[in-house]
PDB file of C-alpha atoms in Angstrom:
ATOM      1  CA  MET A  25      56.016  25.170 104.866  1.00 62.00           C
ATOM      2  CA  ILE A  26      55.998  24.373 101.144  1.00 66.00           C
ATOM      3  CA  SER A  27      57.813  27.595 100.229  1.00 71.00           C
ATOM      4  CA  ASP A  28      60.495  26.769 102.806  1.00 70.00           C
ATOM      5  CA  GLN A  29      60.920  23.311 101.267  1.00 66.00           C
ATOM      6  CA  LEU A  30      61.171  24.830  97.783  1.00 59.00           C
ATOM      7  CA  ARG A  31      63.799  27.304  98.971  1.00 65.00           C
ATOM      8  CA  ARG A  32      65.875  24.527 100.525  1.00 69.00           C
ATOM      9  CA  PHE A  33      65.632  22.474  97.326  1.00 59.00           C
ATOM     10  CA  ARG A  34      66.693  25.445  95.175  1.00 60.00           C
ATOM     11  CA  GLU A  35      69.742  25.875  97.383  1.00 66.00           C
ATOM     12  CA  SER A  36      70.623  22.188  97.459  1.00 73.00           C
ATOM     13  CA  ALA A  37      73.425  20.425  95.623  1.00 78.00           C
ATOM     14  CA  LEU A  38      70.841  18.286  93.810  1.00 78.00           C
ATOM     15  CA  ALA A  39      69.073  21.357  92.435  1.00 80.00           C
ATOM     16  CA  ARG A  40      72.401  22.760  91.209  1.00 83.00           C
ATOM     17  CA  GLN A  41      73.179  19.433  89.553  1.00 83.00           C
ATOM     18  CA  VAL A  42      69.775  19.268  87.866  1.00 84.00           C
ATOM     19  CA  TRP A  43      70.183  22.825  86.573  1.00 88.00           C
ATOM     20  CA  ARG A  44      73.725  22.226  85.336  1.00 89.00           C
ATOM     21  CA  PHE A  45      72.726  18.884  83.811  1.00 84.00           C
ATOM     22  CA  ALA A  46      69.957  20.691  81.937  1.00 89.00           C
ATOM     23  CA  LEU A  47      72.389  23.300  80.586  1.00 93.00           C
ATOM     24  CA  ALA A  48      74.860  20.621  79.506  1.00 93.00           C
ATOM     25  CA  GLY A  49      71.953  18.727  77.964  1.00 91.00           C
ATOM     26  CA  VAL A  50      70.887  21.746  75.926  1.00 94.00           C
ATOM     27  CA  ALA A  51      74.396  22.019  74.485  1.00 96.00           C
ATOM     28  CA  ALA A  52      74.635  18.280  73.783  1.00 95.00           C
ATOM     29  CA  THR A  53      71.145  18.230  72.277  1.00 95.00           C
ATOM     30  CA  ALA A  54      71.984  21.172  70.024  1.00 97.00           C
ATOM     31  CA  VAL A  55      75.001  19.265  68.714  1.00 98.00           C
ATOM     32  CA  HIS A  56      72.870  16.116  68.337  1.00 97.00           C
ATOM     33  CA  PHE A  57      70.202  17.944  66.321  1.00 97.00           C
ATOM     34  CA  ALA A  58      72.745  19.810  64.161  1.00 98.00           C
ATOM     35  CA  VAL A  59      74.486  16.570  63.205  1.00 98.00           C
ATOM     36  CA  LEU A  60      71.146  14.752  62.749  1.00 98.00           C
ATOM     37  CA  ILE A  61      69.742  17.375  60.395  1.00 98.00           C
ATOM     38  CA  ALA A  62      73.010  17.648  58.443  1.00 98.00           C
ATOM     39  CA  LEU A  63      73.195  13.880  57.968  1.00 98.00           C
ATOM     40  CA  VAL A  64      69.556  13.530  56.909  1.00 98.00           C
ATOM     41  CA  GLU A  65      69.219  16.637  54.757  1.00 98.00           C
ATOM     42  CA  TRP A  66      72.683  16.843  53.203  1.00 98.00           C
ATOM     43  CA  GLY A  67      74.143  13.399  53.780  1.00 97.00           C
ATOM     44  CA  GLY A  68      71.172  11.391  52.562  1.00 97.00           C
ATOM     45  CA  ILE A  69      71.307   9.105  55.597  1.00 98.00           C
ATOM     46  CA  GLY A  70      68.080   7.685  57.017  1.00 97.00           C
ATOM     47  CA  PRO A  71      66.836   9.403  60.167  1.00 97.00           C
ATOM     48  CA  VAL A  72      67.279   6.457  62.570  1.00 97.00           C
ATOM     49  CA  LEU A  73      70.912   5.825  61.565  1.00 97.00           C
ATOM     50  CA  ALA A  74      71.591   9.579  61.432  1.00 98.00           C
ATOM     51  CA  SER A  75      70.145   9.986  64.908  1.00 97.00           C
ATOM     52  CA  THR A  76      72.310   7.165  66.239  1.00 96.00           C
ATOM     53  CA  ILE A  77      75.449   8.760  64.781  1.00 97.00           C
ATOM     54  CA  ALA A  78      74.406  12.202  66.027  1.00 97.00           C
ATOM     55  CA  TYR A  79      73.727  10.781  69.496  1.00 94.00           C
ATOM     56  CA  CYS A  80      77.391   9.769  69.693  1.00 94.00           C
ATOM     57  CA  PHE A  81      78.466  13.361  69.027  1.00 96.00           C
ATOM     58  CA  GLY A  82      76.076  14.548  71.721  1.00 95.00           C
ATOM     59  CA  VAL A  83      77.491  12.000  74.177  1.00 91.00           C
ATOM     60  CA  VAL A  84      80.996  13.429  73.795  1.00 93.00           C
ATOM     61  CA  VAL A  85      79.732  16.957  74.473  1.00 95.00           C
ATOM     62  CA  SER A  86      77.540  15.751  77.315  1.00 90.00           C
ATOM     63  CA  PHE A  87      80.353  13.799  78.974  1.00 88.00           C
ATOM     64  CA  SER A  88      82.791  16.687  78.766  1.00 89.00           C
ATOM     65  CA  LEU A  89      80.363  19.195  80.263  1.00 90.00           C
ATOM     66  CA  ASN A  90      78.859  16.885  82.880  1.00 82.00           C
ATOM     67  CA  ARG A  91      82.221  15.639  84.097  1.00 84.00           C
ATOM     68  CA  ARG A  92      83.580  19.120  84.794  1.00 85.00           C
ATOM     69  CA  PHE A  93      80.556  21.389  85.111  1.00 83.00           C
ATOM     70  CA  THR A  94      77.688  19.305  86.521  1.00 81.00           C
ATOM     71  CA  PHE A  95      79.288  16.691  88.734  1.00 78.00           C
ATOM     72  CA  GLU A  96      82.743  18.319  89.084  1.00 74.00           C
ATOM     73  CA  LYS A  97      84.697  15.063  88.872  1.00 70.00           C
ATOM     74  CA  ARG A  98      88.443  15.080  88.383  1.00 68.00           C
ATOM     75  CA  GLY A  99      89.196  11.348  88.655  1.00 69.00           C
ATOM     76  CA  SER A 100      90.328   8.897  86.031  1.00 77.00           C
ATOM     77  CA  LEU A 101      89.118  10.029  82.625  1.00 79.00           C
ATOM     78  CA  GLY A 102      89.256   6.559  81.057  1.00 83.00           C
ATOM     79  CA  ALA A 103      87.346   4.713  83.763  1.00 81.00           C
ATOM     80  CA  THR A 104      84.747   7.455  84.065  1.00 81.00           C
ATOM     81  CA  PHE A 105      84.221   7.619  80.298  1.00 84.00           C
ATOM     82  CA  ALA A 106      83.878   3.819  80.112  1.00 87.00           C
ATOM     83  CA  LYS A 107      81.005   3.943  82.635  1.00 84.00           C
ATOM     84  CA  TYR A 108      79.479   6.916  80.832  1.00 83.00           C
ATOM     85  CA  ALA A 109      79.718   5.155  77.462  1.00 86.00           C
ATOM     86  CA  ALA A 110      78.057   2.041  78.913  1.00 88.00           C
ATOM     87  CA  LEU A 111      75.229   4.132  80.367  1.00 86.00           C
ATOM     88  CA  TYR A 112      74.731   6.033  77.135  1.00 85.00           C
ATOM     89  CA  ALA A 113      74.902   2.826  75.062  1.00 90.00           C
ATOM     90  CA  VAL A 114      71.546   2.007  76.618  1.00 91.00           C
ATOM     91  CA  GLY A 115      70.439   5.546  75.726  1.00 90.00           C
ATOM     92  CA  ILE A 116      71.562   5.042  72.115  1.00 92.00           C
ATOM     93  CA  PHE A 117      69.518   1.835  71.924  1.00 94.00           C
ATOM     94  CA  LEU A 118      66.462   3.543  73.456  1.00 94.00           C
ATOM     95  CA  ASN A 119      66.869   6.525  71.141  1.00 94.00           C
ATOM     96  CA  GLY A 120      67.044   4.341  68.038  1.00 95.00           C
ATOM     97  CA  ALA A 121      64.085   2.201  69.121  1.00 96.00           C
ATOM     98  CA  ILE A 122      61.918   5.230  69.922  1.00 96.00           C
ATOM     99  CA  MET A 123      62.885   6.961  66.679  1.00 96.00           C
ATOM    100  CA  ALA A 124      62.177   3.850  64.614  1.00 97.00           C
ATOM    101  CA  ALA A 125      58.784   3.325  66.251  1.00 98.00           C
ATOM    102  CA  LEU A 126      57.666   6.937  65.908  1.00 98.00           C
ATOM    103  CA  ILE A 127      58.837   7.219  62.307  1.00 97.00           C
ATOM    104  CA  ALA A 128      57.095   3.906  61.497  1.00 97.00           C
ATOM    105  CA  TRP A 129      53.913   5.471  62.896  1.00 97.00           C
ATOM    106  CA  GLY A 130      54.312   8.307  60.392  1.00 97.00           C
ATOM    107  CA  LEU A 131      55.883  10.991  62.557  1.00 97.00           C
ATOM    108  CA  TRP A 132      58.457  13.284  60.917  1.00 97.00           C
ATOM    109  CA  TYR A 133      61.976  12.713  62.253  1.00 97.00           C
ATOM    110  CA  ILE A 134      62.351  16.080  64.044  1.00 97.00           C
ATOM    111  CA  PRO A 135      59.345  15.690  66.385  1.00 97.00           C
ATOM    112  CA  ALA A 136      60.252  12.011  66.779  1.00 97.00           C
ATOM    113  CA  GLN A 137      63.695  13.046  67.991  1.00 97.00           C
ATOM    114  CA  ILE A 138      62.238  15.633  70.374  1.00 96.00           C
ATOM    115  CA  ILE A 139      60.039  12.949  71.929  1.00 96.00           C
ATOM    116  CA  ALA A 140      62.965  10.496  72.139  1.00 95.00           C
ATOM    117  CA  VAL A 141      65.159  13.083  73.879  1.00 93.00           C
ATOM    118  CA  ALA A 142      62.401  13.885  76.370  1.00 91.00           C
ATOM    119  CA  LEU A 143      61.839  10.202  77.179  1.00 91.00           C
ATOM    120  CA  ILE A 144      65.529   9.392  77.636  1.00 91.00           C
ATOM    121  CA  LEU A 145      66.352  12.447  79.769  1.00 85.00           C
ATOM    122  CA  SER A 146      65.551  10.874  83.153  1.00 84.00           C
ATOM    123  CA  TRP A 147      67.516   7.726  82.370  1.00 84.00           C
ATOM    124  CA  ASN A 148      70.565   9.812  81.466  1.00 81.00           C
ATOM    125  CA  PHE A 149      70.435  12.030  84.570  1.00 81.00           C
ATOM    126  CA  LEU A 150      69.812   9.253  87.055  1.00 84.00           C
ATOM    127  CA  GLY A 151      72.501   7.057  85.544  1.00 84.00           C
ATOM    128  CA  ALA A 152      75.025   9.888  85.429  1.00 79.00           C
ATOM    129  CA  ARG A 153      74.309  10.962  89.009  1.00 79.00           C
ATOM    130  CA  TYR A 154      74.086   7.571  90.695  1.00 85.00           C
ATOM    131  CA  ILE A 155      76.346   5.357  88.583  1.00 83.00           C
ATOM    132  CA  VAL A 156      78.938   7.330  86.643  1.00 79.00           C
ATOM    133  CA  PHE A 157      79.701  10.381  88.789  1.00 77.00           C
ATOM    134  CA  ARG A 158      78.673   9.217  92.275  1.00 76.00           C
TER     135      ARG A 158
END
C-alpha cells in the first residue's frame, strides 16, 4: 500500500516539479553563495547587505530555470517575472531578517546563510507553484 503510493508520487507531475525545483535551486544557490562570498571577502561589504545583493542574482537564475525547466511556462515574460519578483521580494526580506538575527546571535555568515536558505525554501516553492506558474 505505502510502496504503491510512493511509486505513484515519484511518477507524478508534482514529484517532477519538486525534483526540478531542487535542481534549479542548487544552481541559484550556488550563484547566491558565490556572489555573497565574493562581496564579503573581496568587496568588503557586510554579510547582510551582501546576501541581499547576492539573493537578487540567485533570483534571476532561479526564475530563468524555473520558468523553462521546472514549470515549463511559455507565457508573457514580463507579467510572469513581475509576479516572481513580488514573491521573491518577500524572500529577500525574510533572508535579510534571518541573516541579521543569526549574525547578531554570533553565527558566522556562511552557516547563517545556509539556515536562511533552508527556511525560505518552502515559501519559494509554494509561491512559485501556486502563484507565479500556476
